[in-house]
Coordinates of C-alpha atoms in Angstrom, one line a residue:
Chain A
X1 CA 10.7 70.3 1.3
X2 CA 13.2 68.5 -0.7
X3 CA 12.1 64.8 -1.4
X4 CA 15.2 62.0 -2.5
X5 CA 14.3 58.9 -3.9
X6 CA 17.6 56.4 -4.2
X7 CA 15.8 53.2 -4.7
X8 CA 14.7 51.6 -8.2
X9 CA 11.0 51.6 -8.3
X10 CA 11.1 48.3 -9.8
X11 CA 12.6 47.3 -6.6
X12 CA 11.0 49.3 -4.0
X13 CA 7.7 51.1 -3.4
X14 CA 9.5 54.2 -2.1
X15 CA 9.0 56.5 -5.3
X16 CA 5.3 55.4 -5.5
X17 CA 5.0 56.2 -2.0
X18 CA 6.9 59.2 -1.6
X19 CA 4.7 60.5 -4.6
X20 CA 1.6 60.0 -2.4
X21 CA 3.1 62.6 0.4
X22 CA 5.0 65.0 -1.8
X23 CA 3.4 68.6 -1.5
X24 CA 2.4 70.6 -4.4
X25 CA 6.0 72.8 -5.5
X26 CA 8.2 70.4 -3.5
X27 CA 11.2 69.1 -5.5
X28 CA 12.1 65.5 -6.2
X29 CA 15.7 64.3 -6.7
X30 CA 16.2 60.9 -8.0
X31 CA 19.7 59.3 -6.7
X32 CA 21.8 56.5 -6.8
X33 CA 19.6 53.5 -8.1
X34 CA 16.6 55.9 -7.9
X35 CA 17.7 57.2 -11.0
X36 CA 16.7 54.2 -12.9
X37 CA 13.0 55.9 -12.5
X38 CA 13.6 58.6 -15.0
X39 CA 15.0 56.6 -17.8
X40 CA 12.7 57.5 -21.1
X41 CA 9.8 55.0 -22.0
X42 CA 9.7 52.7 -19.1
X43 CA 6.5 51.5 -17.1
X44 CA 7.0 54.8 -14.7
X45 CA 7.2 57.6 -17.5
X46 CA 3.4 58.4 -16.6
X47 CA 3.9 59.0 -13.0
X48 CA 7.0 61.0 -13.7
X49 CA 5.0 63.1 -16.4
X50 CA 2.1 63.0 -13.6
X51 CA 4.5 64.2 -10.8
X52 CA 5.8 67.0 -12.8
X53 CA 2.6 68.8 -13.1
X54 CA 3.0 69.6 -9.5
X55 CA 6.5 69.4 -8.8
X56 CA 10.2 70.1 -10.7
X57 CA 11.8 66.8 -10.7
X58 CA 15.7 66.3 -11.0
X59 CA 18.0 63.2 -11.3
X60 CA 22.0 63.1 -10.3
X61 CA 23.8 63.6 -13.3
X62 CA 27.2 61.2 -12.3
X63 CA 24.4 58.3 -11.0
X64 CA 22.5 58.5 -14.4
X65 CA 25.9 58.7 -16.5
X66 CA 27.3 55.7 -14.0
X67 CA 24.3 53.5 -15.2
X68 CA 24.4 54.4 -18.8
X69 CA 21.0 56.4 -18.7
X70 CA 21.3 58.9 -21.6
X71 CA 18.1 59.3 -22.1
X72 CA 15.4 60.7 -19.7
X73 CA 12.1 61.5 -19.3
X74 CA 11.5 65.2 -20.9
X75 CA 12.0 68.2 -18.4
X76 CA 14.0 65.8 -15.9
X77 CA 16.7 67.9 -14.9
X78 CA 20.2 66.4 -14.5
X79 CA 22.4 68.0 -12.0
X80 CA 25.7 67.1 -10.0
X81 CA 26.5 67.1 -6.7
X82 CA 27.2 70.9 -6.2
X83 CA 23.4 71.1 -7.7
X84 CA 22.3 68.4 -4.6
X85 CA 23.7 70.7 -2.3
X86 CA 21.9 73.7 -4.1
X87 CA 18.8 72.2 -3.5
X88 CA 19.5 71.3 0.2
X89 CA 20.5 74.9 1.0
X90 CA 17.2 76.1 -0.3
X91 CA 15.3 73.5 1.5
X92 CA 14.8 71.0 4.3
X93 CA 15.6 67.1 3.1
X94 CA 13.0 64.5 3.2
X95 CA 15.0 61.3 2.0
X96 CA 13.0 58.3 1.3
X97 CA 15.3 55.5 2.0
Chain B
X1 CA 7.7 77.6 20.3
X2 CA 11.2 77.9 21.5
X3 CA 13.4 78.3 19.3
X4 CA 15.8 75.8 20.5
X5 CA 12.7 72.6 19.8
X6 CA 13.0 71.3 16.5
X7 CA 10.1 69.5 14.7
X8 CA 11.6 65.9 14.2
X9 CA 9.4 63.1 12.3
X10 CA 10.6 59.6 12.4
X11 CA 8.9 57.4 9.3
X12 CA 8.5 54.0 9.7
X13 CA 8.8 52.3 6.5
X14 CA 9.9 48.9 7.1
X15 CA 8.3 45.7 8.6
X16 CA 9.8 44.7 11.6
X17 CA 12.0 41.6 12.4
X18 CA 13.0 41.3 8.8
X19 CA 15.8 43.8 9.0
X20 CA 17.0 45.8 12.2
X21 CA 15.7 49.1 10.8
X22 CA 12.6 49.1 13.1
X23 CA 14.4 48.3 16.4
X24 CA 17.1 50.3 16.0
X25 CA 14.5 53.4 14.8
X26 CA 12.7 53.0 17.7
X27 CA 15.8 53.0 20.0
X28 CA 16.8 56.3 18.4
X29 CA 13.2 57.8 19.0
X30 CA 13.6 56.7 22.8
X31 CA 16.6 58.4 23.3
X32 CA 15.4 61.7 21.1
X33 CA 12.2 61.4 23.2
X34 CA 14.2 62.5 26.6
X35 CA 15.2 65.8 24.9
X36 CA 12.0 67.6 24.8
X37 CA 11.9 68.3 21.1
X38 CA 8.5 68.1 19.2
X39 CA 8.8 64.5 17.9
X40 CA 6.0 62.4 15.6
X41 CA 6.4 59.1 14.4
X42 CA 4.4 58.4 11.1
X43 CA 3.8 54.8 9.8
X44 CA 4.0 54.5 6.1
X45 CA 3.9 51.2 3.8
X46 CA 5.4 48.4 5.5
X47 CA 5.7 50.5 8.8
X48 CA 2.3 50.1 9.7
X49 CA 3.5 46.2 10.4
X50 CA 5.4 47.3 13.3
X51 CA 2.2 48.1 15.1
X52 CA 0.6 44.6 14.0
X53 CA -0.9 43.1 17.4
X54 CA -0.1 39.2 18.7
X55 CA 3.2 39.7 17.3
X56 CA 5.4 36.3 19.0
X57 CA 9.0 36.7 18.2
X58 CA 9.9 33.6 21.0
X59 CA 10.5 31.4 17.8
X60 CA 13.1 33.5 15.5
X61 CA 15.7 34.2 18.9
X62 CA 14.6 38.1 18.2
X63 CA 13.5 40.4 21.5
X64 CA 9.7 41.3 20.7
X65 CA 9.7 45.1 20.7
X66 CA 6.3 46.0 19.4
X67 CA 4.7 46.6 22.9
X68 CA 7.5 49.4 23.3
X69 CA 5.4 51.2 20.9
X70 CA 2.6 51.5 23.3
X71 CA 5.0 52.9 25.6
X72 CA 5.9 55.6 23.4
X73 CA 3.3 58.1 25.2
X74 CA 4.8 57.5 28.4
X75 CA 7.8 59.1 26.8
X76 CA 5.6 62.0 25.8
X77 CA 5.5 60.8 22.0
X78 CA 2.1 61.3 21.3
X79 CA 2.2 62.1 17.6
X80 CA 1.7 58.9 16.4
X81 CA 0.0 58.8 12.6
X82 CA -1.0 56.0 10.2
X83 CA -1.0 56.2 6.6
X84 CA -4.6 55.3 5.9
X85 CA -4.0 54.0 2.4
X86 CA -0.6 51.8 3.5
X87 CA -2.9 50.2 6.4
X88 CA -6.1 49.7 3.9
X89 CA -3.8 48.1 1.0
X90 CA -2.4 45.5 3.4
X91 CA -5.8 44.3 4.3
X92 CA -5.8 45.7 8.1
X93 CA -8.0 48.0 9.9
X94 CA -7.5 50.2 13.1
X95 CA -8.5 47.5 15.1
X96 CA -5.3 45.1 14.0
X97 CA -2.9 47.9 15.7
X98 CA -1.7 47.8 19.0
X99 CA -1.6 51.4 19.6
X100 CA -4.2 54.4 19.4
X101 CA -3.1 56.2 16.2
X102 CA -4.1 58.8 14.2
X103 CA -5.2 57.3 10.7
X104 CA -4.7 59.9 8.1
X105 CA -4.7 60.7 4.4
X106 CA -1.6 60.4 2.8
X107 CA -1.7 64.1 1.7
X108 CA -2.3 65.6 5.4
X109 CA 0.9 63.2 6.6
X110 CA 2.7 65.3 3.8
X111 CA 1.6 68.7 4.9
X112 CA 2.6 67.7 8.6
X113 CA 5.8 66.6 7.1
X114 CA 6.5 69.7 5.2
X115 CA 6.3 71.5 8.8
X116 CA 9.4 69.7 10.1
X117 CA 12.9 70.7 10.9
X118 CA 14.1 67.0 10.7
X119 CA 12.5 63.8 8.8
X120 CA 14.2 60.7 9.5
X121 CA 13.3 57.2 7.7
X122 CA 14.0 53.9 9.2
Chain C
X1 CA 15.3 85.3 3.5
X2 CA 16.3 84.4 0.2
X3 CA 16.4 87.5 -2.4
X4 CA 14.8 87.9 -5.4
X5 CA 16.9 87.4 -8.2
X6 CA 17.8 90.4 -10.9
X7 CA 17.8 89.9 -14.4
X8 CA 21.2 89.0 -15.8
X9 CA 22.6 88.2 -12.6
X10 CA 23.1 84.3 -11.1
X11 CA 20.2 83.8 -8.6
X12 CA 22.8 81.2 -6.8
X13 CA 25.2 84.0 -6.1
X14 CA 22.8 86.5 -4.9
X15 CA 20.7 84.2 -2.7
X16 CA 23.7 82.3 -1.5
X17 CA 23.3 81.4 1.9
X18 CA 25.5 79.0 4.2
X19 CA 23.8 76.5 6.0
X20 CA 25.1 74.1 8.6
X21 CA 24.4 70.3 7.7
X22 CA 24.7 67.4 9.8
X23 CA 24.7 63.9 8.0
X24 CA 23.1 60.3 9.1
X25 CA 24.7 57.6 7.7
X26 CA 22.5 54.3 8.2
X27 CA 24.7 51.9 5.8
X28 CA 27.9 50.1 5.8
X29 CA 30.8 50.8 3.3
X30 CA 31.2 49.2 -0.3
X31 CA 28.2 47.3 0.1
X32 CA 25.6 50.1 -0.7
X33 CA 26.3 53.4 -2.6
X34 CA 25.3 55.4 0.4
X35 CA 28.8 56.1 2.0
X36 CA 29.9 57.0 -1.4
X37 CA 27.0 59.5 -2.0
X38 CA 27.1 60.7 1.5
X39 CA 31.0 61.6 1.2
X40 CA 30.5 63.2 -2.8
X41 CA 27.7 65.5 -0.9
X42 CA 29.9 66.4 1.6
X43 CA 32.6 67.3 -0.1
X44 CA 30.7 69.4 -2.8
X45 CA 28.9 71.2 0.4
X46 CA 32.3 72.1 1.8
X47 CA 33.4 73.4 -1.3
X48 CA 30.8 75.8 -1.7
X49 CA 31.1 77.0 1.8
X50 CA 28.6 75.1 3.8
X51 CA 29.6 73.6 7.3
X52 CA 29.5 70.1 7.5
X53 CA 29.2 69.4 11.2
X54 CA 29.0 66.0 11.5
X55 CA 28.7 62.6 9.9
X56 CA 26.6 60.2 12.3
X57 CA 27.2 56.6 11.7
X58 CA 24.0 54.6 12.5
X59 CA 23.0 50.7 12.0
X60 CA 25.5 49.1 9.5
X61 CA 26.8 52.7 9.1
X62 CA 29.2 52.4 12.0
X63 CA 31.3 50.0 9.6
X64 CA 32.2 53.3 7.9
X65 CA 34.9 54.3 10.4
X66 CA 37.4 51.4 11.2
X67 CA 40.7 51.6 10.7
X68 CA 41.2 47.7 9.8
X69 CA 39.3 48.9 6.6
X70 CA 42.0 47.7 3.6
X71 CA 40.2 47.7 0.3
X72 CA 42.5 46.4 -2.9
X73 CA 45.0 49.4 -3.5
X74 CA 43.0 50.3 -7.0
X75 CA 39.7 51.2 -5.2
X76 CA 38.8 53.5 -2.9
X77 CA 39.7 53.7 1.0
X78 CA 36.2 54.9 2.3
X79 CA 36.9 54.7 6.0
X80 CA 40.3 56.4 5.0
X81 CA 38.5 59.2 3.3
X82 CA 36.3 60.2 6.4
X83 CA 39.3 60.3 8.5
X84 CA 41.1 62.9 5.7
X85 CA 37.6 64.7 5.8
X86 CA 37.6 65.2 9.8
X87 CA 41.1 66.2 9.9
X88 CA 40.9 68.9 6.8
X89 CA 37.5 70.2 7.7
X90 CA 36.9 69.5 11.2
X91 CA 33.9 67.3 10.3
X92 CA 33.1 64.9 13.5
X93 CA 32.8 61.4 12.2
X94 CA 30.8 59.9 14.8
X95 CA 29.1 56.0 15.6
X96 CA 26.7 55.4 17.6
X97 CA 27.7 53.1 20.6
X98 CA 24.7 51.0 20.9
X99 CA 24.8 50.0 17.0
X100 CA 28.7 49.9 17.2
X101 CA 28.7 47.5 20.3
X102 CA 26.2 45.0 18.2
X103 CA 28.5 45.3 15.5
X104 CA 31.8 44.9 17.3
X105 CA 33.1 48.2 16.7
X106 CA 35.4 49.5 19.9
X107 CA 36.9 52.9 20.4
X108 CA 40.3 51.5 19.4
X109 CA 38.9 50.3 16.2
X110 CA 38.3 53.9 15.0
X111 CA 39.7 56.0 12.3
X112 CA 41.8 58.8 13.5
X113 CA 39.3 61.6 13.8
X114 CA 36.5 59.3 14.4
X115 CA 34.7 58.5 17.7
X116 CA 32.1 56.7 19.4
X117 CA 29.1 58.5 21.2
X118 CA 25.5 58.4 22.1
X119 CA 22.0 58.8 20.1
X120 CA 21.9 61.8 22.3
X121 CA 25.0 63.3 20.2
X122 CA 22.7 62.9 16.8
X123 CA 19.8 64.5 18.6
X124 CA 22.4 67.4 19.7
X125 CA 23.1 67.3 15.7
X126 CA 19.7 67.5 15.1
X127 CA 19.0 70.4 17.0
X128 CA 22.4 72.5 16.2
X129 CA 22.0 72.0 12.6
X130 CA 20.0 73.8 9.7
X131 CA 19.7 70.4 7.9
X132 CA 20.1 67.0 8.5
X133 CA 20.6 64.8 5.4
X134 CA 19.8 60.8 5.8
X135 CA 21.8 58.4 3.6
X136 CA 21.2 54.8 3.4
X137 CA 18.9 51.7 1.9

């Protein structure tokens, strides 16, 4: 199951809530303001690193670009809308609004 | 199970009244219940406040709808899950809730989520 | 069933499987990015040969499809964009009637290709599609 998170972790508990429920192997995709979570060196970097031990983590590149985020946590993969579609093709979706 | 029966989970994540998401979410659940799908409702984060006893909305000119959650049973929506951590971190216990629910660990709710065809957050 | 990728072959090509997608959009246009993300996602899915069956508008999302939408010329017209997608790709743009009535949205305000319907239709969309994606706040 693909989990998407679209709110900044500084603003909303969505990311922390989502992480509690994600099953090992489930991919997590950050979109919209959610991408602030993966900016390198912020206070959520440890949480992202811990999540990556069991789940692949993606961020929507156009949303990173729009927000001027060029340095993301290691192993976080930037993908476009076409990559988003590929993930949806492969998984059911759980959007943590 | 019939191929045409989908497993649909509604996830209540907001506190009621401050925004319309919980109320319109409940409206959606009630309509979907008439379609004989495999429905469940999970209460996570501030969503657990929707089930709090003793809500009185008389003073804020809004319709109280907490009791409608009690009626879900009558619509054959019997799978009500509450995230134990969300309840505890808000200083609440099962006794504070209006409805009989299954109190579950996050991992167990997460496991049930992955079994769904559709998950809708409100 | 998804196949196994062979060395030297693109996994996406080998495994590509077309899916039918429904979209639930829960926020109004401009106020929140949800309408834009939903549109860009739908556009990319259609380009890849997937079917986007319907966009169901709920909560303030119902404001997405009014023909009174008139943004400044240098900005995207979100309502017109949905209308184009409906006409060109057969995507149903459907606003929930209960949510619409609350917000003053009526049939005669709907964009071309859009219509007002009940939550039962959303249930049908959930049943008949392989995926239902939610965009909102």
